[in-house]
Coordinates of C-alpha atoms and ligand atoms in Angstrom, one line a residue:
X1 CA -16.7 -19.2 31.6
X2 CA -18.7 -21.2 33.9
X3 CA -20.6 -24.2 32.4
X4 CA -23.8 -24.1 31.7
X5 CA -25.8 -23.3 28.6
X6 CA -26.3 -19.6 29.6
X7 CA -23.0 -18.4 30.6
X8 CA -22.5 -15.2 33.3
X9 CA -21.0 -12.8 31.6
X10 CA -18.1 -10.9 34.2
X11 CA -18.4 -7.4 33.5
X12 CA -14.7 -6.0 32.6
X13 CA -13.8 -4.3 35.4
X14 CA -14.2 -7.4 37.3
X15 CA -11.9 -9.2 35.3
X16 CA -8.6 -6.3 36.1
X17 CA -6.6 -6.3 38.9
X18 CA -5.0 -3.3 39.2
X19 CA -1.6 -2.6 39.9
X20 CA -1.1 0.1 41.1
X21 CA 2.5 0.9 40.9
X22 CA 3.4 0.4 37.5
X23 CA -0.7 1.0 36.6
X24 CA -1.0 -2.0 34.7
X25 CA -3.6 -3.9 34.0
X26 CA -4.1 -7.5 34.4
X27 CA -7.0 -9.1 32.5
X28 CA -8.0 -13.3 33.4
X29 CA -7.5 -14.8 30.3
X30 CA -10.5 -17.3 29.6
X31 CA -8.8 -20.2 27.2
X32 CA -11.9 -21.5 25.7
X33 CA -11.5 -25.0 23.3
X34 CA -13.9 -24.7 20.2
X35 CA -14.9 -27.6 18.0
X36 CA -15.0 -25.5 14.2
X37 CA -17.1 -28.8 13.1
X38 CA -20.1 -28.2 15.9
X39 CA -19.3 -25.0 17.1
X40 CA -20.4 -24.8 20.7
X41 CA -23.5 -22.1 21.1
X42 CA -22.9 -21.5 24.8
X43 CA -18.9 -21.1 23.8
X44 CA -19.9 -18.7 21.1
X45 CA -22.1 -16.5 22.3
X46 CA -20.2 -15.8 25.5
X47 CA -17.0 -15.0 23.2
X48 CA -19.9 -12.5 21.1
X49 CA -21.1 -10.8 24.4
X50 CA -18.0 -9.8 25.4
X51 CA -17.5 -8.3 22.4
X52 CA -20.3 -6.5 23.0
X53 CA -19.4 -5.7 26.5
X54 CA -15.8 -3.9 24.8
X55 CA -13.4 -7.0 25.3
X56 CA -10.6 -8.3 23.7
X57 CA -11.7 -12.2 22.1
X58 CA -8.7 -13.6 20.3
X59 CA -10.1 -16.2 17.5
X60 CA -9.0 -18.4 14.8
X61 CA -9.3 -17.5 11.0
X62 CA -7.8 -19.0 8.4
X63 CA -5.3 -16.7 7.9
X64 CA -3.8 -16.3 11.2
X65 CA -5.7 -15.5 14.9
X66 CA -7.0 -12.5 15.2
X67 CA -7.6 -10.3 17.9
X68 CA -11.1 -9.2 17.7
X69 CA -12.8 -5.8 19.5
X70 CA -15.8 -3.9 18.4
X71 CA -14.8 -1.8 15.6
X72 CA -17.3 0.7 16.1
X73 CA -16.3 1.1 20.1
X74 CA -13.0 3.1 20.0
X75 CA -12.0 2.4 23.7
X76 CA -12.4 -1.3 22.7
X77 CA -10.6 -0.7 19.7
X78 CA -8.0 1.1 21.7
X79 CA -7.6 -1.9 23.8
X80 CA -6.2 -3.5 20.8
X81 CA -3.5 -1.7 20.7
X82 CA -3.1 -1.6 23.9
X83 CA -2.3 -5.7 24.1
X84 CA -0.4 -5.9 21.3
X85 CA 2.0 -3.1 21.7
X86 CA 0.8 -1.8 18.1
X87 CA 1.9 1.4 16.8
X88 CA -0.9 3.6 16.1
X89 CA -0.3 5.1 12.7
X90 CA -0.9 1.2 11.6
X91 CA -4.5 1.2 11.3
X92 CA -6.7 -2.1 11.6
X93 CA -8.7 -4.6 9.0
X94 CA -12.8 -4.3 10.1
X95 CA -13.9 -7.8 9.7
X96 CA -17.5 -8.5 8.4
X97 CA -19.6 -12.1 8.0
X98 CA -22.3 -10.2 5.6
X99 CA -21.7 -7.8 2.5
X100 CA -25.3 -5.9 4.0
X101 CA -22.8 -4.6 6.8
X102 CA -20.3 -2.9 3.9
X103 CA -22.3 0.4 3.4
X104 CA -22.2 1.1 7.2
X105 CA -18.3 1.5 6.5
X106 CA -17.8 2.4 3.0
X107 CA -18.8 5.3 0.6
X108 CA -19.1 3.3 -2.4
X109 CA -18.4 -0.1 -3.6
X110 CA -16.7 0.2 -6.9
X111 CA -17.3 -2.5 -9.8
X112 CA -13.3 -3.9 -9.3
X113 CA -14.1 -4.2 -5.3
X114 CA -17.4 -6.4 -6.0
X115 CA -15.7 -8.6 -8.6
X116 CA -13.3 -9.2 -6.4
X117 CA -15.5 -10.1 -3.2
X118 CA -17.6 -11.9 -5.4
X119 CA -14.7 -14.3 -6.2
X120 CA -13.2 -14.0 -3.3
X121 CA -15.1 -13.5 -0.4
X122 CA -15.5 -15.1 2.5
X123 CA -11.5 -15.7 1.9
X124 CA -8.0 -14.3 2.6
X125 CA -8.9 -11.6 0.7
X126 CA -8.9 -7.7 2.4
X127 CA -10.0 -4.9 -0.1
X128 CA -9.1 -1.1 0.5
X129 CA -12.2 0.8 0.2
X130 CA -13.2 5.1 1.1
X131 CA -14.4 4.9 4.7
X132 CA -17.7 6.5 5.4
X133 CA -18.3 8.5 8.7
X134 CA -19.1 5.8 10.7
X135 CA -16.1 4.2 10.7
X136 CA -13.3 5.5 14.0
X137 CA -10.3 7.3 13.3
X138 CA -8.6 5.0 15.7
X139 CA -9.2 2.2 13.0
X140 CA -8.1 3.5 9.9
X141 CA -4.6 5.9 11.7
X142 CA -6.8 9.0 10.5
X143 CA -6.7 7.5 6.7
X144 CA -9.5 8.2 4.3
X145 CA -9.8 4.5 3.5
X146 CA -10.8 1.5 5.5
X147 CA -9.4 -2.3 5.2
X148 CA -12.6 -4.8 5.0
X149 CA -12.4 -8.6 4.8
X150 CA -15.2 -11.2 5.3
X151 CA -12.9 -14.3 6.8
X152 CA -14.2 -18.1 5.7
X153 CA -13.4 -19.3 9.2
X154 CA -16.3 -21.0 10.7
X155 CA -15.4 -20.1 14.4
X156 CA -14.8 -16.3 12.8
X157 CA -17.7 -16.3 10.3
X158 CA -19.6 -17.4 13.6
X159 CA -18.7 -15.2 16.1
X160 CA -18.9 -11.9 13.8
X161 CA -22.7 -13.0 13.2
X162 CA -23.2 -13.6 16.6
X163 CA -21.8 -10.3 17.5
X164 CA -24.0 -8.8 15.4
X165 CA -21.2 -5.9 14.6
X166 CA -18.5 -5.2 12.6
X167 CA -15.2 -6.4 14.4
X168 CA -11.4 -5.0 14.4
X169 CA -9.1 -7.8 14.3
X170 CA -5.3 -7.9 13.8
X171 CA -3.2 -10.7 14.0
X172 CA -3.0 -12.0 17.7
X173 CA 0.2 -11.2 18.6
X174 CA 2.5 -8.9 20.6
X175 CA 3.7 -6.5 17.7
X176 CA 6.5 -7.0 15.9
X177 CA 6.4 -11.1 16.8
X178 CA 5.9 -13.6 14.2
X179 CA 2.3 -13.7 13.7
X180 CA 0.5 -16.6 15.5
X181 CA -1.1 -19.7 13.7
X182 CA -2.1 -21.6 17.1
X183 CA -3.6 -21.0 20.7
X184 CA -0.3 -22.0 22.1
X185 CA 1.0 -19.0 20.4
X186 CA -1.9 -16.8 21.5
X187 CA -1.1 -17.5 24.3
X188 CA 2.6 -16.8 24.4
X189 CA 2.2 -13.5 23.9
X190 CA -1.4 -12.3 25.0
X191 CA -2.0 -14.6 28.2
X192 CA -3.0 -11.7 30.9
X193 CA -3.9 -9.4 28.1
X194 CA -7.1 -9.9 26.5
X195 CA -10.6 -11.8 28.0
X196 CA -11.0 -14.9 26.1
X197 CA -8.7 -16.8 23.6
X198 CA -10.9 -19.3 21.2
X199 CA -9.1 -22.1 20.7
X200 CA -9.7 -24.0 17.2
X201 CA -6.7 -25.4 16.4
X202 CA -4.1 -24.6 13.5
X203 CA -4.8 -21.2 11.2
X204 CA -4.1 -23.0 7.6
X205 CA -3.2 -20.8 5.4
X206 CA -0.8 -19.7 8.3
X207 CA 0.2 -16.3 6.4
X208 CA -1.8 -13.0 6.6
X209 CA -4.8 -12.1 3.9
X210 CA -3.6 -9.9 0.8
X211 CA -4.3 -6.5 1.3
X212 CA -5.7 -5.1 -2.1
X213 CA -6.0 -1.3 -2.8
X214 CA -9.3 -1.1 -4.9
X215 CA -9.4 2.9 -4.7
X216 CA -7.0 2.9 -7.3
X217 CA -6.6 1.8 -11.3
X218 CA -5.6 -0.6 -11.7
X219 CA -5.7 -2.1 -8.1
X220 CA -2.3 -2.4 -6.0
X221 CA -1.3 -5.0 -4.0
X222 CA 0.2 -3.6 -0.8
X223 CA 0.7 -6.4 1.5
X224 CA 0.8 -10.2 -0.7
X225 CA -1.3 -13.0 1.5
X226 CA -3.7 -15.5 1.0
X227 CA -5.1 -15.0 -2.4
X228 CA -2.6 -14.5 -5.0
X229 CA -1.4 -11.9 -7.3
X230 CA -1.9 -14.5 -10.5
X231 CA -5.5 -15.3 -8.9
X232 CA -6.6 -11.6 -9.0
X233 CA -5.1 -11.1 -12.1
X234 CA -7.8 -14.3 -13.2
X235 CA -10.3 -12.2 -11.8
X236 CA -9.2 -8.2 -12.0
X237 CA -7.0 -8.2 -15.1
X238 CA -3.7 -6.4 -14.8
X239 CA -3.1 -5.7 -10.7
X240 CA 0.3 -3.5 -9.8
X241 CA 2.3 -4.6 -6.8
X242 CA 3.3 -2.2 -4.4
X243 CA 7.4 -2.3 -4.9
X244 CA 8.1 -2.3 -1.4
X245 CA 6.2 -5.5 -1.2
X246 CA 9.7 -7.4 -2.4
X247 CA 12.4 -4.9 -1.8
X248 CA 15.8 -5.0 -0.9
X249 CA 17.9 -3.9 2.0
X250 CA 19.7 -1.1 0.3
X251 CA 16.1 0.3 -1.3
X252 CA 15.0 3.2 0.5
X253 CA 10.4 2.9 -0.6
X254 CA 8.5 4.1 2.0
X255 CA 5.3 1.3 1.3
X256 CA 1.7 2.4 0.9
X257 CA 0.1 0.3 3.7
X258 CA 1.4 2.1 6.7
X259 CA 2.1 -1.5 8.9
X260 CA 4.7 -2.5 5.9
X261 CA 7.5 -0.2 6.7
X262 CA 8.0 -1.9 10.5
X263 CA 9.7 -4.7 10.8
X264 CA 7.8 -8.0 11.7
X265 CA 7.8 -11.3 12.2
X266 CA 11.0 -11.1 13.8
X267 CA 11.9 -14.3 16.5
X268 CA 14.4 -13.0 18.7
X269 CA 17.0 -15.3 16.3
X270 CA 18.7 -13.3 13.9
X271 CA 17.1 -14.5 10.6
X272 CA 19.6 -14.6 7.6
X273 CA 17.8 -15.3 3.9
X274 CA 20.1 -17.4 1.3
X275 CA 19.0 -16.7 -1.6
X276 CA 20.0 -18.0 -5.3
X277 CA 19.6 -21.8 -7.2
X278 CA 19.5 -24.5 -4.6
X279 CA 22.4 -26.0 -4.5
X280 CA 24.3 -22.9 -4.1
X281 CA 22.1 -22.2 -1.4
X282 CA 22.5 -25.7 0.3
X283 CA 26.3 -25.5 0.0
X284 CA 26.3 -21.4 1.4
X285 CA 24.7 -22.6 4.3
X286 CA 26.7 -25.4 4.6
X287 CA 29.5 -22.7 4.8
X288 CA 27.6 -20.1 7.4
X289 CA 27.3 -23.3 9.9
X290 CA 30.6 -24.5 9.4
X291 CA 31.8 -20.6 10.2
X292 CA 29.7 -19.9 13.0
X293 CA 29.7 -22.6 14.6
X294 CA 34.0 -21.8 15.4
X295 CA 32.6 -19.0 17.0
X296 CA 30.1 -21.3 19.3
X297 CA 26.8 -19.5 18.0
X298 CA 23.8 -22.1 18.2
X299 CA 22.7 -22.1 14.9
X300 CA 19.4 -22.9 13.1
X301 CA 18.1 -23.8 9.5
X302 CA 14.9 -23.3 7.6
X303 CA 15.2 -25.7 5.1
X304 CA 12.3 -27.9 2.8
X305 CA 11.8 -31.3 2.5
X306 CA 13.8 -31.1 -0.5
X307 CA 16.5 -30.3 1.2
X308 CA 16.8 -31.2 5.3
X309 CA 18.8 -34.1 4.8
X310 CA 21.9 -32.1 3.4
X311 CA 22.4 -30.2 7.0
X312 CA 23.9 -31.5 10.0
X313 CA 25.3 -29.4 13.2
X314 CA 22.2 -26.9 13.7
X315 CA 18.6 -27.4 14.8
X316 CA 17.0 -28.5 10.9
X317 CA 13.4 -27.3 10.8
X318 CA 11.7 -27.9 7.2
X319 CA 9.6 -25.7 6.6
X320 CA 7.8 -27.8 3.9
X321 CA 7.4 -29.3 0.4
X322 CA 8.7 -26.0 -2.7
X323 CA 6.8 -28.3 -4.8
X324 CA 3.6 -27.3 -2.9
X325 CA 4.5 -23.8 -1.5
X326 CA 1.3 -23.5 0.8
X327 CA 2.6 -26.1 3.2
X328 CA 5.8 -23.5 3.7
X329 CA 3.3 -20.5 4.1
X330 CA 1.2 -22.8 6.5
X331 CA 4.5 -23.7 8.5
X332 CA 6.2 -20.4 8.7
X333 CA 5.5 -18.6 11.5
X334 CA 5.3 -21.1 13.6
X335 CA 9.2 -23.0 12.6
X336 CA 10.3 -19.2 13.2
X337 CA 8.9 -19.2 17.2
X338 CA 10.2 -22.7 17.0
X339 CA 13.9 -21.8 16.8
X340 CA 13.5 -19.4 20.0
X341 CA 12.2 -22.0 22.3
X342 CA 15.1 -24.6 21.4
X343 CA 17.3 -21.4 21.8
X344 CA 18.6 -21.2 18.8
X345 CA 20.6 -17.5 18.2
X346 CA 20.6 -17.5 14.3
X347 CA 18.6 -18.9 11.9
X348 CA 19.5 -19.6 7.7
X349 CA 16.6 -19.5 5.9
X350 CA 16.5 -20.9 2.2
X351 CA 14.8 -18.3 -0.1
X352 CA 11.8 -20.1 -2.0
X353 CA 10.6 -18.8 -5.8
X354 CA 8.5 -15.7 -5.5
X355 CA 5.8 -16.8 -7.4
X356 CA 1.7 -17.7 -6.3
X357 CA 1.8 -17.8 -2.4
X358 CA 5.5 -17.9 -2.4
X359 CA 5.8 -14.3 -2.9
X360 CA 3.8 -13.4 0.4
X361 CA 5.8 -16.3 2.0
X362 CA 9.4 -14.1 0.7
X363 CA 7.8 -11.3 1.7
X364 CA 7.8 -12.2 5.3
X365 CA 10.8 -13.9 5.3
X366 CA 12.6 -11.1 4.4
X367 CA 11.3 -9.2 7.0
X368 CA 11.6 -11.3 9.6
X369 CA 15.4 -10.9 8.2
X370 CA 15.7 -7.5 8.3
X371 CA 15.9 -7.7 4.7
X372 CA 19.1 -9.2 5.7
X373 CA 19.6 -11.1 2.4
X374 CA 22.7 -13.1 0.7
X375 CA 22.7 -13.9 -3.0
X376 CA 24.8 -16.5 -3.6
X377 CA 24.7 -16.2 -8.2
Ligands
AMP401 P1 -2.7 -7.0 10.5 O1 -4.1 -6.5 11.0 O2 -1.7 -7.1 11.6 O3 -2.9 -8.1 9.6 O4 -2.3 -5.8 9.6 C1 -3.2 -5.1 8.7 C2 -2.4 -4.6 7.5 O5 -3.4 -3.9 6.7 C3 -1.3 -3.6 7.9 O6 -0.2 -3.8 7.0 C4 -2.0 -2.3 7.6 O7 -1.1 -1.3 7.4 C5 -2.9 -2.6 6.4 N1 -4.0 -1.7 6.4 C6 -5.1 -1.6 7.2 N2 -5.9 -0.5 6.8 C7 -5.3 0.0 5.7 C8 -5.6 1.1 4.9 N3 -6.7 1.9 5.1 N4 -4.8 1.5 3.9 C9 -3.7 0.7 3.6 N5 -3.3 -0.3 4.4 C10 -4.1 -0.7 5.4
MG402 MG1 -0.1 -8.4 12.2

């Protein structure tokens, strides 16, 4: 962007360079630094019109970034996909700043799905609805239903408002990668890919929103995030979990939410899970270093701040307090990309209790594992 109050707007086409012997596109990346406490107006509605204009605008929320694109504009939506390497049978969650926009994009809204948005909305919170017509096949992988969440993010809340529209936003990263809770990480993966990156510092909750069926009764948790099983249950009554939400290696469920069957999350570390009382796990660990490290593998370990001081021989990473399980979920993703810049080839990862946020944090841990998972009681 330019300075200046009234920023040109650089129609699309400008902004590719073609190349023309592998036909791949090149996009110039506009890194733009937001203040969330006084959002800049010039900032935001540049980021809004190209939206408008069918670009890519990676933002903060406080889940993780998102990678935003008119959800109503399929070849904008396409683009998505496009940056992130996504498969396209894993459909995307429409993001909203008003409930007036929800009948545009669902048949009905049942009594569960607006006592759910009442308490939970704007928030970490995406509900499962019937799609109506409007809504592109491209978004929803040709299913019947759409995801909808109304993020609390100022710089998101902002930018869909200014918009005006409905936007399409998955997690801003190349697919498969661990999910990105800064710019810096934006940026690792999507620099040359998408228009504009809105920088506004750290994504807090760090982990994805919960994904909440609401077609169904009772409602089914397909993908554990932000808001937590015990919190709907506060809320909903009795909610079922879908059981490849926590599953092990050997179990062959084929999940309901169609981007839960790939593996994700992964750092190019192999990622081991320990998993049992603590000081078994400590002591296991312990062992694995001692036994790989004969071998001359560079090892890593994603311990808490209960328990850091115990290792000695690998890269340590805490990962946070158990006693306050948000800080791990806040601290995940990124300690995972941390091990692959100081080069580390595997990584130990304690298991935490898989209870309130910790089950979304286990959830992703094991994944990032390969559901490659030792018990040690
Ligand atoms: P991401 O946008 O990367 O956070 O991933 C969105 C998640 O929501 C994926 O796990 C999708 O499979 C899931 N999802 C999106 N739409 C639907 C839907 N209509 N039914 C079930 N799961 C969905
Ligand atoms: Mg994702």
């Amino acid at each position: 962007m330019k300075g200046g109050a009234t920023p040109l707007l650089r129609t699309r086409t400008c902004n590719r360079v073609l190349w023309p012997a592998r036909e791949v596109f090149v996009l110039k990346t506009e890194i733009l630094h937001i203040n969330i406490n006084a959002i800049e107006k010039d900032k935001l509605s540049y980021a809004a019109e190209v939206i408008k204009g069918g670009g890519l605008v990676a933002f903060p929320t406080e889940t993780v970034y998102g990678l935003g694109a008119n959800a109503l504009d399929t070849k904008a939506v396409q683009g998505i996909f496009n940056a992130k390497g996504r498969p396209s049978d894993n459909p995307l969650i429409v993001h909203i700043a008003e409930k007036s926009l929800l009948p545009e994009l669902v048949r009905q809204t049942t009594e569960t799905a607006r006592r759910a948005m009442d308490a939970f909305w704007p928030g970490p919170l995406t509900l499962v609805m019937d799609k109506s017509e409007k809504v592109p096949g491209i978004i929803t992988a040709g299913l019947d239903t759409v995801a909808v969440r109304m993020p609390v993010h100022p710089v998101a809340l902002a930018l869909i408002r200014e918009a005006g529209l409905p936007i399409a936003a998955p997690s801003a990263n190349t697919s498969g990668r661990p999910s990105p809770t800064t710019a810096k990480h934006v940026i690792e993966d999507l620099f040359g890919k998408v228009d504009v990156i809105l920088d506004g510092g750290n994504a807090n909750v760090g982990l994805e929103s919960t994904v909440l069926d609401v077609t169904v009764n009772p409602p089914m948790i397909l993908r554990p995030g932000g808001v937590t099983a015990e919190q709907l249950e506060g809320i909903l009554g009795p909610v079922n979990i879908d059981p490849a939400v926590i599953k092990m290696k050997s179990e062959n469920i084929t999940p309901k939410s169609p981007g839960m069957k790939y593996t994700h999350y992964s750092p190019k570390a192999e990622v081991i899970v320990v998993e049992g009382s603590l000081e078994k796990v400590v002591e296991r660990i312990k062992n694995f270093v001692e036994e790989y490290k004969s071998k001359g593998t560079q090892m890593g370990i994603l311990a808490t701040d209960q328990t850091r001081r115990y290792y000695s021989g690998a890269e340590v990473i805490s990962a946070g307090d158990r006693n306050h399980p948000e800080t791990i979920a806040s601290n995940l993703f990124g300690a995972l990309r941390e091990f692959d810049e100081r080069g580390v080839q595997v990584v130990l990862a304690e298991a935490v209790e898989v209870k309130g946020i910790g089950m979304a944090v286990m959830n992703r841990m094991n994944k990032a594992a390969g559901y490659n998972i030792v018990k040690v009681d």
